[in-house]
Amino acid sequence: MTAKFLGPLDWVILAAYFIILLAIGLWASTKRKKGSSLFLAEHSLRWHHIGFSMWGTNVGPSMLIASASAGFTTGIVSGNYAWYAFVFIALLAFVFAPRYLGSGVSTLPEFMGLRFGQQTRNILAWYTIVTILISWLALTLFAGGILIRQVFSIPMWASALILLAISAFFSMAGGLKAVAYTNVYQMVLLIVVSATLTIAGLIKIGGPAALASAVPADYWVLFRPNTDPDFPWLPIVLGYPIMGVWFWCTDQSMVQPVLAARSLNEGQKGANFTGWLKILDVPLYILPGILCLALFPTLENPDEAYMTMVTNLFPVGMVGLVMAVLTAALVSTIGSALNALSTVYTMDIYVKRFKPDATQPEIIRTGRIVTVIGAIIAVAICVAIDSIRGLNLFNIFQSVLGFIAPPMAAVFLFGVFWKRTTTRAANMALTLGTLFSIGVGVLYLWVLPAEKYDFWPHFMMLSFLIFVCIALAMVVVSLLDRTPQQEAQIRVLDERPTLGVRTGWILLFIVMIALYVYFN
């Protein structure tokens, strides 16, 4: 698919999308009070801004394309990565959010600094910056660059620069408020277009019953036997919580909209809305791949399932709308990541270490400079990734998450749930624990790759075992450590969840349990 397949109507739709997007971004930037912070939207975000922003940050073109590919090859079992998340989003809403908002923090390294001290904050700040640059920015740009390069036939570096320019505009002009407001528009557009594609596929195949009979029966099962090489149920049950805690409760890019909530009530409702939106991942992203198998069973490359559905089911002119949707997903993820990057560097490193008396204009200027520098570094990493040949980077990246998560998950869980945890134990987990976890990951992926050596457990079980090792080490170090500990400065908002919050979460739990029962 190249630019020559884009008709005049496609170009009009693309142009209209960008004009509306820029208009919303400009309008949102005018709503920001002059001189106020770019980072937390003046604590003004409502539940729908929070929900769409968290979901939008989680969505990217790689997710759309990879989810459809997974649907084509294995059915809905990969939906566990979306539906199992509600447990950990609830953990964010009821355990972590009251502590984050009660302590009044701008960043999660700042929160850990209140718990364990400045050294822990410094380690976490740099850890977070590197994670955002590689996992959120460079790999997202790479995914989007491949797509844009295919459509418009332009180099990877140019594709990355275009995407960054649009995303950085919102982050620099209006900060998190502009990112959050544009996310609402973009995610509504994404839902409409993806739902249209799914409905068109169902109509083409003849309805749900015809689809069910056209694909293998195990395509509708969420838990597969432990003998399944790709999705055994026990590693998913034990391993996903490690990634779930890290991703949904401790990752700056994901949690920042909750930090910017108008109140704890809005934050808890926003997290609940995110849980409802995650239900849509299966029908909007995975189901098109299953439909593609039923409609086009001879397709050789499953990664082409999404675009195969688009080009065969959508009329001329709709391709432009699909490109607008994929660009929307990119801009949403990159914009949130850029804002998180500038927030962590400015508040945890610049203000805390170099200029504690910085004025608000100086903080804003530094945040904008960091956004530009971070964007340039991300482009460089993206181009470097593009130079690597013969490596399925997306599959490797999914495994890498399992090796990034254990140290962060252990430190945050112990920091919140066990008062006896010491600073030395936390710092040990963040340094030696990270080296251990990443070292095992390097062995698993490259030195003694699991595809050649069958002694390895599933990577999610491996993630769980690494977490257990780090947790045990933290317990031993904490019990043996006799160093005087600073008193934790964490404050917890002692607010009883409102009736609306309780009702929303009870209904979500009922629906999720029903879905798991039905699809097993």
XYZ file of C-alpha atoms in Angstrom:
520
model
C 0.000 0.000 0.000
C 1.548 3.309 -1.068
C 0.424 6.889 -1.460
C -0.825 6.185 -4.999
C -3.699 4.181 -3.465
C -4.887 7.251 -1.561
C -7.624 8.934 -3.559
C -8.666 12.583 -3.342
C -11.257 11.796 -0.670
C -8.596 10.046 1.429
C -6.425 13.161 1.355
C -9.380 15.368 2.278
C -10.175 13.154 5.287
C -6.545 13.153 6.410
C -6.318 16.923 6.078
C -9.587 17.392 7.966
C -8.352 15.133 10.759
C -5.169 17.138 11.253
C -6.975 20.474 11.100
C -9.491 19.392 13.763
C -6.709 17.870 15.882
C -4.620 21.044 15.785
C -7.680 23.162 16.539
C -8.485 21.083 19.621
C -4.867 21.274 20.744
C -4.799 25.064 20.338
C -8.116 25.422 22.151
C -6.910 23.208 25.015
C -3.691 25.224 25.294
C -5.725 28.420 25.705
C -7.558 26.803 28.629
C -4.274 26.425 30.513
C -3.765 29.228 32.991
C -0.856 31.477 32.062
C 2.295 30.452 33.910
C 0.767 27.251 35.234
C 2.481 23.879 35.013
C 2.508 21.909 31.775
C 2.675 18.616 33.570
C -0.472 17.946 35.600
C -3.100 20.040 33.782
C -3.629 22.096 36.964
C -5.232 18.977 38.490
C -8.273 19.607 36.313
C -8.789 16.300 34.481
C -12.227 14.715 34.663
C -12.935 10.978 34.541
C -13.443 10.846 30.747
C -10.167 12.689 30.089
C -8.357 10.250 32.378
C -9.958 7.130 30.890
C -9.389 8.080 27.271
C -5.822 9.250 28.005
C -4.833 6.027 29.775
C -6.429 3.878 27.107
C -4.997 6.084 24.353
C -1.496 5.804 25.791
C -1.917 2.023 25.785
C -3.075 1.971 22.150
C -0.672 2.182 19.219
C -0.565 1.037 15.602
C 1.687 -1.841 16.660
C -1.055 -2.915 19.070
C -3.738 -2.735 16.381
C -1.662 -4.642 13.850
C -0.183 -7.138 16.361
C -3.561 -7.798 17.991
C -5.170 -8.546 14.635
C -2.210 -10.805 13.836
C -2.675 -12.632 17.159
C -6.388 -12.990 16.458
C -5.610 -14.478 13.040
C -3.209 -17.076 14.466
C -4.563 -17.908 17.947
C -8.005 -16.342 18.483
C -9.004 -14.367 21.571
C -6.507 -15.925 24.007
C -4.212 -12.875 23.680
C -7.166 -10.874 25.005
C -5.932 -11.868 28.469
C -3.422 -9.040 28.162
C -6.370 -6.636 27.906
C -9.092 -8.181 30.066
C -6.908 -9.342 32.966
C -5.790 -5.715 33.336
C -8.954 -4.661 35.197
C -7.594 -6.184 38.429
C -4.503 -3.982 38.353
C -6.355 -0.880 37.213
C -8.507 -1.406 40.330
C -5.309 -1.693 42.388
C -4.274 1.685 40.976
C -7.667 3.215 41.807
C -8.006 2.019 45.393
C -4.447 1.434 46.666
C -2.013 3.609 44.756
C -4.127 6.617 43.676
C -5.091 7.612 47.271
C -1.381 7.626 48.127
C -0.220 9.400 44.966
C -2.846 12.146 45.237
C -2.622 12.369 49.017
C 1.135 12.920 48.816
C 0.679 15.556 46.106
C 3.406 14.160 43.845
C 4.053 15.063 40.216
C 6.028 11.926 39.428
C 6.316 8.371 40.676
C 10.046 8.700 41.430
C 9.043 11.600 43.695
C 6.592 9.285 45.464
C 9.265 6.660 46.039
C 11.554 9.439 47.268
C 9.008 10.226 49.978
C 9.036 6.562 50.956
C 12.721 5.652 50.703
C 14.721 8.884 50.281
C 16.463 10.963 47.637
C 18.820 8.251 46.397
C 15.904 6.000 45.494
C 14.219 8.928 43.748
C 17.343 9.580 41.661
C 17.678 5.941 40.611
C 14.006 5.728 39.666
C 14.080 9.033 37.764
C 16.829 7.897 35.398
C 15.299 4.415 35.170
C 11.982 5.989 34.131
C 13.595 8.310 31.575
C 15.432 5.454 29.856
C 12.283 3.313 29.866
C 10.197 6.087 28.304
C 12.811 6.840 25.633
C 13.151 3.219 24.538
C 9.817 1.506 25.177
C 7.343 4.360 24.756
C 9.013 6.676 22.241
C 11.554 4.847 20.083
C 9.592 1.624 19.548
C 6.289 3.459 19.057
C 7.973 5.721 16.502
C 9.437 2.667 14.815
C 6.020 1.038 14.532
C 4.440 4.207 13.202
C 7.396 4.929 10.947
C 6.998 1.568 9.226
C 3.339 2.330 8.580
C 3.886 5.863 7.306
C 6.891 4.801 5.231
C 4.757 2.150 3.519
C 1.955 4.587 2.752
C 3.878 7.706 1.816
C 7.232 6.222 0.717
C 9.359 8.482 2.909
C 12.439 7.559 5.007
C 12.105 6.320 8.577
C 13.745 9.430 10.066
C 11.305 11.689 8.221
C 8.331 9.579 9.343
C 9.491 9.763 12.950
C 10.060 13.522 12.767
C 6.555 14.138 11.385
C 4.937 12.145 14.179
C 7.094 13.788 16.840
C 6.429 17.281 15.518
C 2.680 16.811 15.871
C 2.922 15.173 19.301
C 5.521 17.605 20.653
C 3.331 20.543 19.603
C 0.613 19.494 22.048
C 3.039 18.586 24.817
C 4.930 21.908 24.548
C 1.972 24.207 23.911
C -0.648 22.911 26.272
C 1.073 20.216 28.297
C -0.958 17.342 29.695
C -4.227 19.252 29.301
C -3.782 19.504 25.505
C -2.712 15.849 25.325
C -5.725 14.750 27.378
C -8.256 16.823 25.438
C -6.992 15.640 22.038
C -6.944 12.046 23.315
C -10.717 12.177 23.836
C -11.271 13.190 20.211
C -8.757 10.681 18.870
C -9.999 7.703 20.861
C -13.637 8.310 19.914
C -12.518 8.335 16.280
C -10.558 5.124 16.849
C -13.588 3.375 18.370
C -15.884 4.426 15.525
C -13.548 3.301 12.728
C -12.483 0.029 14.390
C -16.097 -0.842 15.238
C -17.084 -0.142 11.616
C -14.380 -2.542 10.407
C -15.553 -5.287 12.791
C -19.216 -4.837 11.829
C -18.341 -4.846 8.122
C -16.457 -8.113 8.619
C -19.360 -9.720 10.500
C -21.785 -8.701 7.773
C -19.451 -10.084 5.109
C -19.078 -13.478 6.846
C -22.802 -13.766 7.578
C -23.003 -13.002 11.305
C -21.523 -14.308 14.582
C -22.769 -17.885 14.099
C -21.134 -18.141 10.662
C -17.889 -16.732 12.089
C -17.896 -19.227 14.988
C -18.230 -22.151 12.585
C -15.552 -20.816 10.225
C -12.651 -20.860 12.701
C -11.307 -23.498 15.149
C -13.319 -23.921 18.340
C -10.357 -23.085 20.588
C -10.243 -19.590 19.050
C -12.902 -18.607 21.617
C -11.114 -19.875 24.727
C -9.235 -17.511 27.069
C -7.397 -20.137 29.149
C -5.493 -22.808 27.265
C -3.789 -25.921 28.719
C -0.339 -25.588 30.233
C 0.955 -27.638 27.320
C 0.159 -24.768 24.945
C 3.556 -23.324 23.879
C 2.388 -19.719 23.463
C -0.433 -19.105 25.950
C -0.367 -21.627 28.840
C -2.831 -20.577 31.519
C -0.610 -20.809 34.627
C 2.168 -18.475 33.401
C -0.522 -15.979 32.386
C -2.224 -16.149 35.798
C 1.074 -15.818 37.697
C 3.182 -13.763 35.308
C 0.775 -11.122 34.057
C 0.283 -9.581 37.536
C 3.978 -8.638 37.590
C 3.658 -6.751 34.307
C 0.205 -5.519 35.293
C 1.406 -3.863 38.511
C 4.369 -2.277 36.734
C 2.426 -1.082 33.706
C -0.834 0.102 35.264
C 0.314 1.209 38.729
C 3.937 2.385 38.500
C 4.614 3.544 34.928
C 4.736 7.353 34.676
C 3.243 7.534 31.175
C 0.244 5.435 32.195
C -0.382 6.896 35.657
C 0.156 10.598 34.922
C -3.499 11.287 33.966
C -4.542 9.979 37.417
C -1.951 12.233 39.067
C -3.638 15.140 37.274
C -7.165 14.207 38.407
C -9.401 16.943 39.764
C -10.038 14.742 42.798
C -9.605 11.181 43.999
C -13.212 10.537 43.014
C -12.500 11.616 39.410
C -9.302 9.556 39.377
C -11.108 6.419 40.547
C -13.914 6.926 38.035
C -11.350 7.580 35.287
C -9.522 4.356 36.109
C -12.864 2.536 36.061
C -13.623 4.005 32.632
C -10.233 2.723 31.443
C -11.250 -0.763 32.610
C -14.448 -0.579 30.554
C -12.515 0.655 27.514
C -10.097 -2.273 27.817
C -13.038 -4.624 27.167
C -13.167 -3.116 23.670
C -9.652 -4.330 22.865
C -10.954 -7.786 21.942
C -13.821 -6.800 19.594
C -11.987 -3.818 18.089
C -8.445 -5.196 17.676
C -8.425 -8.996 17.991
C -11.760 -9.866 16.360
C -10.775 -8.294 12.986
C -7.908 -10.798 12.851
C -10.265 -13.717 13.502
C -12.606 -12.357 10.823
C -9.651 -12.097 8.451
C -8.897 -15.807 8.957
C -12.503 -16.657 8.129
C -12.674 -14.362 5.087
C -9.109 -14.666 3.757
C -7.734 -18.006 5.054
C -4.942 -18.099 2.457
C -3.286 -14.945 3.794
C 0.380 -15.849 4.300
C 1.522 -13.050 6.620
C -0.701 -12.652 9.722
C 0.809 -9.194 10.330
C -1.109 -8.033 7.250
C -4.488 -9.103 8.671
C -5.593 -5.622 9.770
C -4.732 -3.829 6.526
C -6.101 -6.755 4.491
C -9.468 -6.234 6.159
C -9.273 -2.493 5.551
C -8.371 -2.668 1.863
C -10.925 -5.390 1.093
C -13.910 -4.214 3.159
C -13.697 -0.443 3.185
C -14.703 1.552 0.109
C -12.427 4.038 -1.607
C -12.079 7.086 0.604
C -12.193 5.162 3.889
C -8.474 4.367 3.703
C -7.781 7.978 4.595
C -9.935 7.599 7.681
C -8.007 4.465 8.698
C -4.735 6.348 8.278
C -6.192 9.109 10.440
C -7.066 6.537 13.113
C -3.618 4.930 13.093
C -2.012 8.367 13.253
C -4.361 9.220 16.127
C -3.136 6.194 18.047
C 0.466 7.187 17.421
C 0.033 10.823 18.396
C -1.809 9.811 21.552
C 0.923 7.435 22.764
C 3.843 9.673 21.783
C 2.253 12.818 23.218
C 1.655 11.150 26.583
C 5.199 9.749 26.640
C 6.790 13.115 25.807
C 4.829 14.796 28.583
C 5.841 12.085 31.064
C 9.493 12.365 30.007
C 9.625 16.136 30.471
C 7.775 15.852 33.798
C 10.204 13.328 35.298
C 13.366 15.122 34.170
C 12.169 18.595 35.106
C 10.674 17.791 38.508
C 12.929 14.932 39.697
C 16.293 16.043 38.308
C 16.305 19.734 37.285
C 14.239 21.156 40.150
C 15.229 18.684 42.858
C 18.968 18.471 42.166
C 20.041 21.537 40.177
C 17.665 24.428 40.827
C 15.305 23.980 43.794
C 14.300 27.668 43.617
C 13.354 27.552 39.917
C 10.445 29.806 38.969
C 7.407 28.484 37.100
C 8.501 30.060 33.768
C 11.926 28.388 34.180
C 10.271 25.048 34.891
C 8.023 25.409 31.820
C 10.986 26.379 29.621
C 13.035 23.433 30.874
C 10.120 21.067 30.226
C 9.870 22.289 26.634
C 13.624 21.970 26.064
C 13.562 18.418 27.454
C 10.658 17.586 25.129
C 12.731 18.652 22.108
C 15.897 16.874 23.277
C 13.952 13.728 24.145
C 12.324 13.783 20.712
C 15.700 14.034 18.974
C 17.150 11.160 21.030
C 14.055 9.054 20.310
C 14.464 9.630 16.546
C 18.104 8.546 16.765
C 17.167 5.345 18.638
C 14.325 4.721 16.181
C 16.687 5.007 13.175
C 19.169 2.689 14.939
C 16.409 0.114 15.480
C 15.467 0.405 11.813
C 19.042 -0.464 10.833
C 18.774 -3.883 12.534
C 17.745 -6.599 10.108
C 16.353 -10.066 10.566
C 14.940 -9.500 14.043
C 11.258 -9.590 15.005
C 11.477 -6.597 17.282
C 7.848 -6.495 18.304
C 7.789 -10.084 19.543
C 11.035 -9.505 21.422
C 9.645 -6.291 22.913
C 6.655 -8.159 24.358
C 9.074 -10.505 26.111
C 11.304 -7.617 27.227
C 8.397 -6.159 29.206
C 8.460 -9.282 31.333
C 12.087 -8.577 32.238
C 11.651 -4.848 32.885
C 8.693 -5.252 35.229
C 9.877 -7.369 38.228
C 12.178 -4.835 39.986
C 9.697 -1.935 39.697
C 6.733 -4.088 40.719
C 8.634 -5.413 43.754
C 9.780 -1.980 44.974
C 6.348 -0.356 44.698
C 4.458 -3.287 46.217
C 6.854 -3.628 49.149
C 7.044 0.139 49.574
C 3.273 0.368 49.964
C 2.352 -2.900 51.699
C 5.305 -3.628 54.034
C 6.447 -0.842 56.347
C 9.534 -2.820 57.363
C 11.014 -2.524 53.844
C 14.247 -0.535 54.033
C 15.875 1.923 51.647
C 18.809 -0.451 51.156
C 16.436 -3.230 50.069
C 14.636 -0.922 47.620
C 17.869 0.364 46.082
C 19.227 -3.169 45.866
C 16.134 -4.245 43.948
C 16.366 -1.270 41.571
C 20.067 -1.798 40.825
C 21.156 -5.396 41.351
C 17.603 -6.654 40.825
C 17.400 -4.852 37.485
C 20.790 -6.205 36.388
C 19.672 -9.718 37.356
C 16.316 -9.419 35.593
C 17.723 -7.897 32.390
C 20.616 -10.376 32.468
C 18.203 -13.306 32.507
C 16.312 -11.614 29.686
C 19.461 -11.330 27.555
C 20.171 -15.028 28.134
C 16.562 -15.940 27.304
C 16.351 -13.847 24.123
C 19.833 -13.894 22.630
C 22.583 -15.933 24.324
C 20.616 -19.132 24.945
C 17.409 -18.322 23.045
C 14.293 -20.163 24.141
C 13.485 -21.052 20.540
C 16.611 -23.245 20.483
C 16.850 -24.400 24.106
C 13.799 -26.075 25.603
C 14.850 -25.889 29.275
C 13.402 -22.370 29.627
C 9.957 -21.860 31.182
C 7.472 -19.565 29.457
C 8.707 -15.963 29.631
C 5.753 -14.909 31.814
C 6.517 -17.682 34.295
C 10.135 -16.561 34.169
C 9.027 -13.016 34.985
C 7.113 -14.334 38.002
C 10.108 -16.370 39.217
C 12.422 -13.343 38.869
C 9.938 -11.287 40.906
C 9.891 -13.970 43.623
C 13.714 -13.947 43.787
C 13.841 -10.143 44.074
C 11.040 -10.153 46.666
C 12.809 -12.756 48.804
C 16.046 -10.772 48.585
C 14.217 -7.609 49.686
C 12.757 -9.443 52.696
C 16.176 -10.791 53.740
C 17.956 -7.432 53.287
C 15.208 -5.549 55.141
C 15.271 -7.954 58.101
C 19.076 -7.846 58.367
C 19.405 -4.090 57.778
C 19.985 -2.192 61.024
C 20.509 1.214 59.356
C 18.228 3.940 60.800
C 15.406 4.584 58.345
C 13.846 7.908 57.465
C 10.197 8.241 58.314
C 7.975 7.788 55.265
C 6.408 11.073 54.154
C 3.519 9.418 52.310
C 0.019 10.718 52.983
C -3.086 8.692 52.153
C -6.364 10.341 51.230
C -8.854 8.890 53.678
C -11.903 9.255 51.444
C -14.592 6.634 51.226
C -15.297 5.829 47.542
C -18.532 7.444 46.392
C -21.590 5.416 45.457
C -20.893 6.076 41.779
C -17.318 4.789 42.081
C -18.368 1.665 43.997
C -21.195 0.932 41.575
C -18.964 1.354 38.517
C -16.319 -0.995 39.865
C -18.775 -3.639 41.090
C -20.440 -3.710 37.663
C -17.052 -3.952 35.937
C -16.004 -6.900 38.119
C -19.307 -8.685 37.411
C -18.988 -8.149 33.657
C -15.345 -9.278 33.579
C -16.032 -12.431 35.577
C -18.965 -13.198 33.276
C -16.753 -12.755 30.196
C -14.110 -15.103 31.590
C -16.735 -17.714 32.449
C -18.401 -17.444 29.032
C -15.171 -17.687 27.040
C -13.923 -20.765 28.865
